[in-house]
């Protein structure tokens, strides 16, 4: 009897180990989806925009040549200073009621255009978009920079601060384009765009346009790039075929043990 119990115990242990090996293992596919990351590029005159290390102050005098529009870079360090000059805007959240324009009809955004791009999974939500805008001023030339916001329900968060660039009076050819790709942190939803224009000389907000001012900036179907792909649970199944550890072998072993114990009882 004691031998029978030991045999059954050994059989149970082996069967349990084999069952654990056959059980599926699920891979954890969760990531930090709440971390918001965005990359942006700037374009002007149908080519990537390269910021100048410094811009001349606004003027009402005539511009003698086109050379003043694009100043050459003096050094890489100067470009870095210009790029980081206004980064205190990044990540700032505000509502429509917080916007206060200090300019009195000196600057305005004449028109803006939105282009939706990159819908990898064809679900109607895009992970990239661009905004092209035409800003005008009463000055012959004025250095400005833009802050791009994305938000919902009237609450916006800054996702990009542009380089400084010139606008020229009411010139319709001096449009500026910001192309942004949402990498992480944006669930599939309808978002609104807010664009602010700042005087680069004074860093004062001088003009803006938003979803209330321009319907083209409202209810944009967007999502971050990490939501563009359908992530399925990965199931790993380990199976053992043949050998002494297969289910058939285990049942045969158990049957042999029980048969032998029964013969021993009969002999007695």
PDB file of C-alpha atoms in Angstrom:
ATOM      1  CA  UNK A   1       0.000   0.000   0.000  1.00  0.00           C
ATOM      2  CA  UNK A   2       2.823   2.349   0.874  1.00  0.00           C
ATOM      3  CA  UNK A   3       4.458   1.616  -2.474  1.00  0.00           C
ATOM      4  CA  UNK A   4       1.197   2.401  -4.281  1.00  0.00           C
ATOM      5  CA  UNK A   5       0.895   5.803  -2.571  1.00  0.00           C
ATOM      6  CA  UNK A   6       4.461   6.715  -3.459  1.00  0.00           C
ATOM      7  CA  UNK A   7       3.855   5.759  -7.087  1.00  0.00           C
ATOM      8  CA  UNK A   8       0.678   7.845  -7.300  1.00  0.00           C
ATOM      9  CA  UNK A   9       2.431  10.839  -5.693  1.00  0.00           C
ATOM     10  CA  UNK A  10       5.272  10.651  -8.225  1.00  0.00           C
ATOM     11  CA  UNK A  11       2.764  10.389 -11.077  1.00  0.00           C
ATOM     12  CA  UNK A  12       0.870  13.485  -9.850  1.00  0.00           C
ATOM     13  CA  UNK A  13       4.057  15.567  -9.597  1.00  0.00           C
ATOM     14  CA  UNK A  14       5.197  14.635 -13.103  1.00  0.00           C
ATOM     15  CA  UNK A  15       1.760  15.340 -14.571  1.00  0.00           C
ATOM     16  CA  UNK A  16       1.639  18.756 -12.887  1.00  0.00           C
ATOM     17  CA  UNK A  17       5.042  19.721 -14.305  1.00  0.00           C
ATOM     18  CA  UNK A  18       3.998  18.642 -17.792  1.00  0.00           C
ATOM     19  CA  UNK A  19       0.746  20.627 -17.566  1.00  0.00           C
ATOM     20  CA  UNK A  20       2.670  23.749 -16.563  1.00  0.00           C
ATOM     21  CA  UNK A  21       4.910  23.390 -19.610  1.00  0.00           C
ATOM     22  CA  UNK A  22       1.932  23.062 -21.956  1.00  0.00           C
ATOM     23  CA  UNK A  23       0.022  26.035 -20.510  1.00  0.00           C
ATOM     24  CA  UNK A  24       0.164  29.130 -22.787  1.00  0.00           C
ATOM     25  CA  UNK A  25       2.303  32.117 -21.773  1.00  0.00           C
ATOM     26  CA  UNK A  26       0.923  35.575 -22.626  1.00  0.00           C
ATOM     27  CA  UNK A  27       3.403  38.336 -23.489  1.00  0.00           C
ATOM     28  CA  UNK A  28       2.769  41.711 -21.896  1.00  0.00           C
ATOM     29  CA  UNK A  29       2.353  44.302 -24.680  1.00  0.00           C
ATOM     30  CA  UNK A  30       1.523  47.326 -22.516  1.00  0.00           C
ATOM     31  CA  UNK A  31       3.697  50.442 -22.880  1.00  0.00           C
ATOM     32  CA  UNK A  32       3.782  53.890 -21.355  1.00  0.00           C
ATOM     33  CA  UNK A  33       1.000  55.265 -23.545  1.00  0.00           C
ATOM     34  CA  UNK A  34       0.515  58.355 -21.360  1.00  0.00           C
ATOM     35  CA  UNK A  35       3.891  59.841 -22.282  1.00  0.00           C
ATOM     36  CA  UNK A  36       3.237  62.512 -24.923  1.00  0.00           C
ATOM     37  CA  UNK A  37       5.946  62.905 -27.551  1.00  0.00           C
ATOM     38  CA  UNK A  38       5.764  64.910 -30.776  1.00  0.00           C
ATOM     39  CA  UNK A  39       8.258  65.649 -33.537  1.00  0.00           C
ATOM     40  CA  UNK A  40       7.906  68.652 -35.847  1.00  0.00           C
ATOM     41  CA  UNK A  41       9.515  70.013 -39.001  1.00  0.00           C
ATOM     42  CA  UNK A  42       9.343  73.510 -40.476  1.00  0.00           C
ATOM     43  CA  UNK A  43       9.031  74.544 -44.124  1.00  0.00           C
ATOM     44  CA  UNK A  44       9.034  77.766 -46.058  1.00  0.00           C
ATOM     45  CA  UNK A  45       9.116  78.602 -49.756  1.00  0.00           C
ATOM     46  CA  UNK A  46       8.607  74.890 -50.522  1.00  0.00           C
ATOM     47  CA  UNK A  47      11.768  73.763 -48.728  1.00  0.00           C
ATOM     48  CA  UNK A  48      12.878  72.946 -45.156  1.00  0.00           C
ATOM     49  CA  UNK A  49      13.322  76.106 -43.132  1.00  0.00           C
ATOM     50  CA  UNK A  50      16.719  76.904 -41.604  1.00  0.00           C
ATOM     51  CA  UNK A  51      16.614  79.474 -38.836  1.00  0.00           C
ATOM     52  CA  UNK A  52      19.018  82.399 -38.804  1.00  0.00           C
ATOM     53  CA  UNK A  53      21.052  83.003 -35.644  1.00  0.00           C
ATOM     54  CA  UNK A  54      19.452  86.420 -35.237  1.00  0.00           C
ATOM     55  CA  UNK A  55      16.881  88.552 -37.028  1.00  0.00           C
ATOM     56  CA  UNK A  56      16.845  92.269 -37.590  1.00  0.00           C
ATOM     57  CA  UNK A  57      14.160  94.251 -35.751  1.00  0.00           C
ATOM     58  CA  UNK A  58      10.900  95.134 -37.467  1.00  0.00           C
ATOM     59  CA  UNK A  59      10.961  98.072 -39.808  1.00  0.00           C
ATOM     60  CA  UNK A  60       8.607 100.253 -41.794  1.00  0.00           C
ATOM     61  CA  UNK A  61      11.264 101.166 -44.352  1.00  0.00           C
ATOM     62  CA  UNK A  62      11.568  99.482 -47.726  1.00  0.00           C
ATOM     63  CA  UNK A  63      13.633  96.308 -47.902  1.00  0.00           C
ATOM     64  CA  UNK A  64      16.448  96.835 -50.350  1.00  0.00           C
ATOM     65  CA  UNK A  65      17.025  93.198 -51.355  1.00  0.00           C
ATOM     66  CA  UNK A  66      15.946  89.641 -50.761  1.00  0.00           C
ATOM     67  CA  UNK A  67      19.150  88.991 -48.787  1.00  0.00           C
ATOM     68  CA  UNK A  68      17.490  90.171 -45.610  1.00  0.00           C
ATOM     69  CA  UNK A  69      14.886  87.415 -45.862  1.00  0.00           C
ATOM     70  CA  UNK A  70      17.332  84.559 -45.317  1.00  0.00           C
ATOM     71  CA  UNK A  71      20.401  85.415 -43.293  1.00  0.00           C
ATOM     72  CA  UNK A  72      23.305  82.904 -43.392  1.00  0.00           C
ATOM     73  CA  UNK A  73      24.207  80.956 -40.275  1.00  0.00           C
ATOM     74  CA  UNK A  74      27.394  82.182 -38.652  1.00  0.00           C
ATOM     75  CA  UNK A  75      27.903  79.036 -36.554  1.00  0.00           C
ATOM     76  CA  UNK A  76      26.176  75.924 -35.250  1.00  0.00           C
ATOM     77  CA  UNK A  77      26.105  77.366 -31.731  1.00  0.00           C
ATOM     78  CA  UNK A  78      24.217  80.435 -32.943  1.00  0.00           C
ATOM     79  CA  UNK A  79      21.554  78.202 -34.502  1.00  0.00           C
ATOM     80  CA  UNK A  80      21.187  76.271 -31.254  1.00  0.00           C
ATOM     81  CA  UNK A  81      20.643  79.492 -29.294  1.00  0.00           C
ATOM     82  CA  UNK A  82      17.927  80.550 -31.725  1.00  0.00           C
ATOM     83  CA  UNK A  83      16.229  77.160 -31.536  1.00  0.00           C
ATOM     84  CA  UNK A  84      16.089  77.124 -27.725  1.00  0.00           C
ATOM     85  CA  UNK A  85      15.289  80.792 -27.228  1.00  0.00           C
ATOM     86  CA  UNK A  86      11.556  80.421 -26.718  1.00  0.00           C
ATOM     87  CA  UNK A  87      11.310  76.868 -25.362  1.00  0.00           C
ATOM     88  CA  UNK A  88       9.587  78.044 -22.173  1.00  0.00           C
ATOM     89  CA  UNK A  89       6.326  77.692 -24.127  1.00  0.00           C
ATOM     90  CA  UNK A  90       6.705  73.922 -24.633  1.00  0.00           C
ATOM     91  CA  UNK A  91       4.256  71.852 -22.591  1.00  0.00           C
ATOM     92  CA  UNK A  92       2.327  74.900 -21.373  1.00  0.00           C
ATOM     93  CA  UNK A  93      -1.430  74.343 -21.128  1.00  0.00           C
ATOM     94  CA  UNK A  94      -4.020  77.062 -21.516  1.00  0.00           C
ATOM     95  CA  UNK A  95      -7.693  77.562 -22.222  1.00  0.00           C
ATOM     96  CA  UNK A  96      -9.247  79.925 -24.727  1.00  0.00           C
ATOM     97  CA  UNK A  97     -10.055  82.380 -21.949  1.00  0.00           C
ATOM     98  CA  UNK A  98      -6.341  82.660 -21.073  1.00  0.00           C
ATOM     99  CA  UNK A  99      -5.402  84.116 -24.460  1.00  0.00           C
ATOM    100  CA  UNK A 100      -4.701  87.832 -24.275  1.00  0.00           C
ATOM    101  CA  UNK A 101      -3.419  89.632 -27.356  1.00  0.00           C
ATOM    102  CA  UNK A 102      -1.365  92.754 -26.665  1.00  0.00           C
ATOM    103  CA  UNK A 103      -1.144  93.927 -30.277  1.00  0.00           C
ATOM    104  CA  UNK A 104      -3.638  96.507 -31.501  1.00  0.00           C
ATOM    105  CA  UNK A 105      -4.215  95.567 -35.134  1.00  0.00           C
ATOM    106  CA  UNK A 106      -0.472  95.437 -35.847  1.00  0.00           C
ATOM    107  CA  UNK A 107      -0.382  91.689 -36.575  1.00  0.00           C
ATOM    108  CA  UNK A 108      -2.959  89.175 -37.689  1.00  0.00           C
ATOM    109  CA  UNK A 109      -3.192  85.673 -39.146  1.00  0.00           C
ATOM    110  CA  UNK A 110      -4.888  86.108 -42.487  1.00  0.00           C
ATOM    111  CA  UNK A 111      -5.502  82.443 -43.255  1.00  0.00           C
ATOM    112  CA  UNK A 112      -4.450  78.926 -42.233  1.00  0.00           C
ATOM    113  CA  UNK A 113      -4.681  75.498 -43.849  1.00  0.00           C
ATOM    114  CA  UNK A 114      -4.633  72.054 -42.263  1.00  0.00           C
ATOM    115  CA  UNK A 115      -3.468  68.892 -44.036  1.00  0.00           C
ATOM    116  CA  UNK A 116      -4.003  65.496 -42.425  1.00  0.00           C
ATOM    117  CA  UNK A 117      -1.337  62.892 -43.123  1.00  0.00           C
ATOM    118  CA  UNK A 118      -0.325  59.302 -42.267  1.00  0.00           C
ATOM    119  CA  UNK A 119      -3.225  56.989 -41.473  1.00  0.00           C
ATOM    120  CA  UNK A 120      -1.332  53.679 -41.397  1.00  0.00           C
ATOM    121  CA  UNK A 121      -4.169  51.470 -40.168  1.00  0.00           C
ATOM    122  CA  UNK A 122      -6.862  53.220 -42.283  1.00  0.00           C
ATOM    123  CA  UNK A 123      -9.175  53.829 -39.341  1.00  0.00           C
ATOM    124  CA  UNK A 124      -9.793  57.489 -40.181  1.00  0.00           C
ATOM    125  CA  UNK A 125      -7.442  58.826 -37.488  1.00  0.00           C
ATOM    126  CA  UNK A 126      -4.141  60.380 -38.554  1.00  0.00           C
ATOM    127  CA  UNK A 127      -0.866  60.468 -36.657  1.00  0.00           C
ATOM    128  CA  UNK A 128       0.609  63.404 -38.588  1.00  0.00           C
ATOM    129  CA  UNK A 129      -0.709  66.760 -39.742  1.00  0.00           C
ATOM    130  CA  UNK A 130       0.617  70.053 -41.029  1.00  0.00           C
ATOM    131  CA  UNK A 131      -0.555  73.618 -40.636  1.00  0.00           C
ATOM    132  CA  UNK A 132       0.367  76.305 -43.149  1.00  0.00           C
ATOM    133  CA  UNK A 133      -0.474  79.862 -42.214  1.00  0.00           C
ATOM    134  CA  UNK A 134      -0.161  83.325 -43.679  1.00  0.00           C
ATOM    135  CA  UNK A 135       0.574  85.966 -41.030  1.00  0.00           C
ATOM    136  CA  UNK A 136       0.473  89.668 -41.925  1.00  0.00           C
ATOM    137  CA  UNK A 137       1.548  92.902 -40.263  1.00  0.00           C
ATOM    138  CA  UNK A 138       1.376  96.659 -40.703  1.00  0.00           C
ATOM    139  CA  UNK A 139       5.192  96.692 -40.752  1.00  0.00           C
ATOM    140  CA  UNK A 140       7.207  96.239 -43.911  1.00  0.00           C
ATOM    141  CA  UNK A 141       9.151  93.503 -42.150  1.00  0.00           C
ATOM    142  CA  UNK A 142       8.751  91.954 -38.693  1.00  0.00           C
ATOM    143  CA  UNK A 143      10.457  89.002 -36.960  1.00  0.00           C
ATOM    144  CA  UNK A 144       8.012  86.598 -35.304  1.00  0.00           C
ATOM    145  CA  UNK A 145       7.733  83.051 -34.021  1.00  0.00           C
ATOM    146  CA  UNK A 146       4.754  80.721 -33.624  1.00  0.00           C
ATOM    147  CA  UNK A 147       3.563  78.352 -30.900  1.00  0.00           C
ATOM    148  CA  UNK A 148       1.430  75.396 -31.971  1.00  0.00           C
ATOM    149  CA  UNK A 149      -1.076  73.866 -29.533  1.00  0.00           C
ATOM    150  CA  UNK A 150      -3.246  70.755 -29.624  1.00  0.00           C
ATOM    151  CA  UNK A 151      -6.190  70.188 -27.333  1.00  0.00           C
ATOM    152  CA  UNK A 152      -9.764  69.229 -26.617  1.00  0.00           C
ATOM    153  CA  UNK A 153     -12.747  70.925 -24.972  1.00  0.00           C
ATOM    154  CA  UNK A 154     -11.119  74.351 -25.090  1.00  0.00           C
ATOM    155  CA  UNK A 155      -7.938  73.277 -23.238  1.00  0.00           C
ATOM    156  CA  UNK A 156      -4.738  73.328 -25.286  1.00  0.00           C
ATOM    157  CA  UNK A 157      -1.188  72.085 -24.734  1.00  0.00           C
ATOM    158  CA  UNK A 158       1.811  73.468 -26.628  1.00  0.00           C
ATOM    159  CA  UNK A 159       3.473  70.837 -28.830  1.00  0.00           C
ATOM    160  CA  UNK A 160       5.908  72.960 -30.866  1.00  0.00           C
ATOM    161  CA  UNK A 161       7.627  76.347 -30.737  1.00  0.00           C
ATOM    162  CA  UNK A 162       8.836  77.492 -34.136  1.00  0.00           C
ATOM    163  CA  UNK A 163      12.062  79.155 -35.109  1.00  0.00           C
ATOM    164  CA  UNK A 164      12.006  82.893 -35.617  1.00  0.00           C
ATOM    165  CA  UNK A 165      11.097  84.033 -39.128  1.00  0.00           C
ATOM    166  CA  UNK A 166      10.153  87.203 -40.967  1.00  0.00           C
ATOM    167  CA  UNK A 167       6.742  88.184 -42.191  1.00  0.00           C
ATOM    168  CA  UNK A 168       6.468  90.928 -44.798  1.00  0.00           C
ATOM    169  CA  UNK A 169       3.538  93.312 -44.627  1.00  0.00           C
ATOM    170  CA  UNK A 170       0.586  91.632 -46.389  1.00  0.00           C
ATOM    171  CA  UNK A 171       2.696  89.439 -48.646  1.00  0.00           C
ATOM    172  CA  UNK A 172       0.762  86.257 -49.505  1.00  0.00           C
ATOM    173  CA  UNK A 173       3.902  84.299 -50.440  1.00  0.00           C
ATOM    174  CA  UNK A 174       5.562  84.356 -46.996  1.00  0.00           C
ATOM    175  CA  UNK A 175       3.499  81.491 -45.536  1.00  0.00           C
ATOM    176  CA  UNK A 176       5.085  79.255 -42.914  1.00  0.00           C
ATOM    177  CA  UNK A 177       4.400  75.522 -42.434  1.00  0.00           C
ATOM    178  CA  UNK A 178       4.752  73.313 -39.352  1.00  0.00           C
ATOM    179  CA  UNK A 179       4.479  69.569 -39.894  1.00  0.00           C
ATOM    180  CA  UNK A 180       3.975  67.531 -36.715  1.00  0.00           C
ATOM    181  CA  UNK A 181       3.957  63.790 -36.037  1.00  0.00           C
ATOM    182  CA  UNK A 182       2.305  62.535 -32.857  1.00  0.00           C
ATOM    183  CA  UNK A 183       4.472  59.677 -31.625  1.00  0.00           C
ATOM    184  CA  UNK A 184       2.924  58.663 -28.286  1.00  0.00           C
ATOM    185  CA  UNK A 185       0.338  59.722 -25.737  1.00  0.00           C
ATOM    186  CA  UNK A 186      -2.587  60.751 -27.975  1.00  0.00           C
ATOM    187  CA  UNK A 187      -5.584  58.372 -28.015  1.00  0.00           C
ATOM    188  CA  UNK A 188      -7.839  58.287 -31.067  1.00  0.00           C
ATOM    189  CA  UNK A 189     -10.066  61.347 -30.792  1.00  0.00           C
ATOM    190  CA  UNK A 190     -11.026  64.693 -32.319  1.00  0.00           C
ATOM    191  CA  UNK A 191      -8.569  67.471 -31.480  1.00  0.00           C
ATOM    192  CA  UNK A 192      -8.551  71.251 -31.941  1.00  0.00           C
ATOM    193  CA  UNK A 193      -5.583  73.367 -33.014  1.00  0.00           C
ATOM    194  CA  UNK A 194      -4.502  76.700 -31.554  1.00  0.00           C
ATOM    195  CA  UNK A 195      -1.781  78.764 -33.216  1.00  0.00           C
ATOM    196  CA  UNK A 196      -0.231  81.772 -31.498  1.00  0.00           C
ATOM    197  CA  UNK A 197       2.033  84.379 -33.104  1.00  0.00           C
ATOM    198  CA  UNK A 198       4.622  86.214 -31.000  1.00  0.00           C
ATOM    199  CA  UNK A 199       6.669  89.334 -31.745  1.00  0.00           C
ATOM    200  CA  UNK A 200      10.287  88.099 -31.662  1.00  0.00           C
ATOM    201  CA  UNK A 201      11.511  91.554 -30.570  1.00  0.00           C
ATOM    202  CA  UNK A 202       9.321  91.776 -27.475  1.00  0.00           C
ATOM    203  CA  UNK A 203       8.114  88.147 -27.011  1.00  0.00           C
ATOM    204  CA  UNK A 204       4.581  89.501 -26.712  1.00  0.00           C
ATOM    205  CA  UNK A 205       1.603  87.573 -28.086  1.00  0.00           C
ATOM    206  CA  UNK A 206       0.383  89.587 -31.063  1.00  0.00           C
ATOM    207  CA  UNK A 207      -2.088  87.321 -32.894  1.00  0.00           C
ATOM    208  CA  UNK A 208      -3.707  83.898 -32.748  1.00  0.00           C
ATOM    209  CA  UNK A 209      -6.186  81.642 -34.492  1.00  0.00           C
ATOM    210  CA  UNK A 210      -8.109  78.708 -33.029  1.00  0.00           C
ATOM    211  CA  UNK A 211     -11.079  76.419 -33.566  1.00  0.00           C
ATOM    212  CA  UNK A 212     -13.537  79.170 -32.650  1.00  0.00           C
ATOM    213  CA  UNK A 213     -11.984  81.555 -35.154  1.00  0.00           C
ATOM    214  CA  UNK A 214     -11.416  79.045 -37.966  1.00  0.00           C
ATOM    215  CA  UNK A 215     -13.521  75.874 -38.285  1.00  0.00           C
ATOM    216  CA  UNK A 216     -10.724  74.196 -40.254  1.00  0.00           C
ATOM    217  CA  UNK A 217      -8.787  73.953 -36.969  1.00  0.00           C
ATOM    218  CA  UNK A 218     -11.518  72.024 -35.148  1.00  0.00           C
ATOM    219  CA  UNK A 219     -12.359  68.339 -34.714  1.00  0.00           C
ATOM    220  CA  UNK A 220      -9.263  66.931 -36.378  1.00  0.00           C
ATOM    221  CA  UNK A 221      -9.304  63.095 -36.233  1.00  0.00           C
ATOM    222  CA  UNK A 222      -5.876  62.364 -34.749  1.00  0.00           C
ATOM    223  CA  UNK A 223      -4.066  59.660 -32.812  1.00  0.00           C
ATOM    224  CA  UNK A 224      -0.465  58.995 -31.868  1.00  0.00           C
ATOM    225  CA  UNK A 225       1.662  56.795 -34.085  1.00  0.00           C
ATOM    226  CA  UNK A 226       1.821  53.980 -31.528  1.00  0.00           C
ATOM    227  CA  UNK A 227      -1.969  53.656 -31.891  1.00  0.00           C
ATOM    228  CA  UNK A 228      -1.701  53.222 -35.659  1.00  0.00           C
ATOM    229  CA  UNK A 229      -0.804  49.563 -35.273  1.00  0.00           C
ATOM    230  CA  UNK A 230      -3.041  46.763 -34.025  1.00  0.00           C
ATOM    231  CA  UNK A 231      -1.092  45.066 -31.231  1.00  0.00           C
ATOM    232  CA  UNK A 232      -2.241  41.497 -30.621  1.00  0.00           C
ATOM    233  CA  UNK A 233      -1.526  39.395 -27.567  1.00  0.00           C
ATOM    234  CA  UNK A 234       1.426  37.109 -28.199  1.00  0.00           C
ATOM    235  CA  UNK A 235       0.770  33.538 -27.094  1.00  0.00           C
ATOM    236  CA  UNK A 236       3.699  31.160 -26.671  1.00  0.00           C
ATOM    237  CA  UNK A 237       2.767  27.464 -26.441  1.00  0.00           C
ATOM    238  CA  UNK A 238       5.360  24.889 -25.424  1.00  0.00           C
ATOM    239  CA  UNK A 239       4.458  21.316 -26.391  1.00  0.00           C
ATOM    240  CA  UNK A 240       6.298  18.055 -25.759  1.00  0.00           C
ATOM    241  CA  UNK A 241       5.919  15.262 -28.317  1.00  0.00           C
ATOM    242  CA  UNK A 242       7.051  11.668 -27.636  1.00  0.00           C
ATOM    243  CA  UNK A 243       9.545  10.629 -24.986  1.00  0.00           C
ATOM    244  CA  UNK A 244       8.854   9.606 -21.429  1.00  0.00           C
ATOM    245  CA  UNK A 245       7.202  12.974 -20.577  1.00  0.00           C
ATOM    246  CA  UNK A 246       4.289  12.828 -23.049  1.00  0.00           C
ATOM    247  CA  UNK A 247       0.731  12.509 -21.786  1.00  0.00           C
ATOM    248  CA  UNK A 248       0.407   9.030 -23.324  1.00  0.00           C
ATOM    249  CA  UNK A 249       3.575   7.854 -21.587  1.00  0.00           C
ATOM    250  CA  UNK A 250       2.374   9.247 -18.260  1.00  0.00           C
ATOM    251  CA  UNK A 251      -0.938   7.414 -18.495  1.00  0.00           C
ATOM    252  CA  UNK A 252       0.841   4.205 -19.478  1.00  0.00           C
ATOM    253  CA  UNK A 253       3.216   4.544 -16.528  1.00  0.00           C
ATOM    254  CA  UNK A 254       0.293   5.060 -14.171  1.00  0.00           C
ATOM    255  CA  UNK A 255      -1.513   2.033 -15.618  1.00  0.00           C
ATOM    256  CA  UNK A 256       1.549  -0.198 -15.239  1.00  0.00           C
ATOM    257  CA  UNK A 257       2.031   0.840 -11.616  1.00  0.00           C
ATOM    258  CA  UNK A 258      -1.592   0.158 -10.734  1.00  0.00           C
ATOM    259  CA  UNK A 259      -1.538  -3.177 -12.592  1.00  0.00           C
ATOM    260  CA  UNK A 260       1.552  -4.361 -10.709  1.00  0.00           C
ATOM    261  CA  UNK A 261       0.096  -3.373  -7.352  1.00  0.00           C
ATOM    262  CA  UNK A 262      -3.066  -5.302  -8.168  1.00  0.00           C
ATOM    263  CA  UNK A 263      -1.037  -8.439  -9.065  1.00  0.00           C
ATOM    264  CA  UNK A 264       0.842  -8.231  -5.768  1.00  0.00           C
ATOM    265  CA  UNK A 265      -2.444  -8.118  -3.850  1.00  0.00           C
ATOM    266  CA  UNK A 266      -3.731 -11.178  -5.731  1.00  0.00           C
ATOM    267  CA  UNK A 267      -0.543 -13.141  -4.947  1.00  0.00           C
ATOM    268  CA  UNK A 268      -1.052 -12.561  -1.270  1.00  0.00           C
TER     269      UNK A 268
END
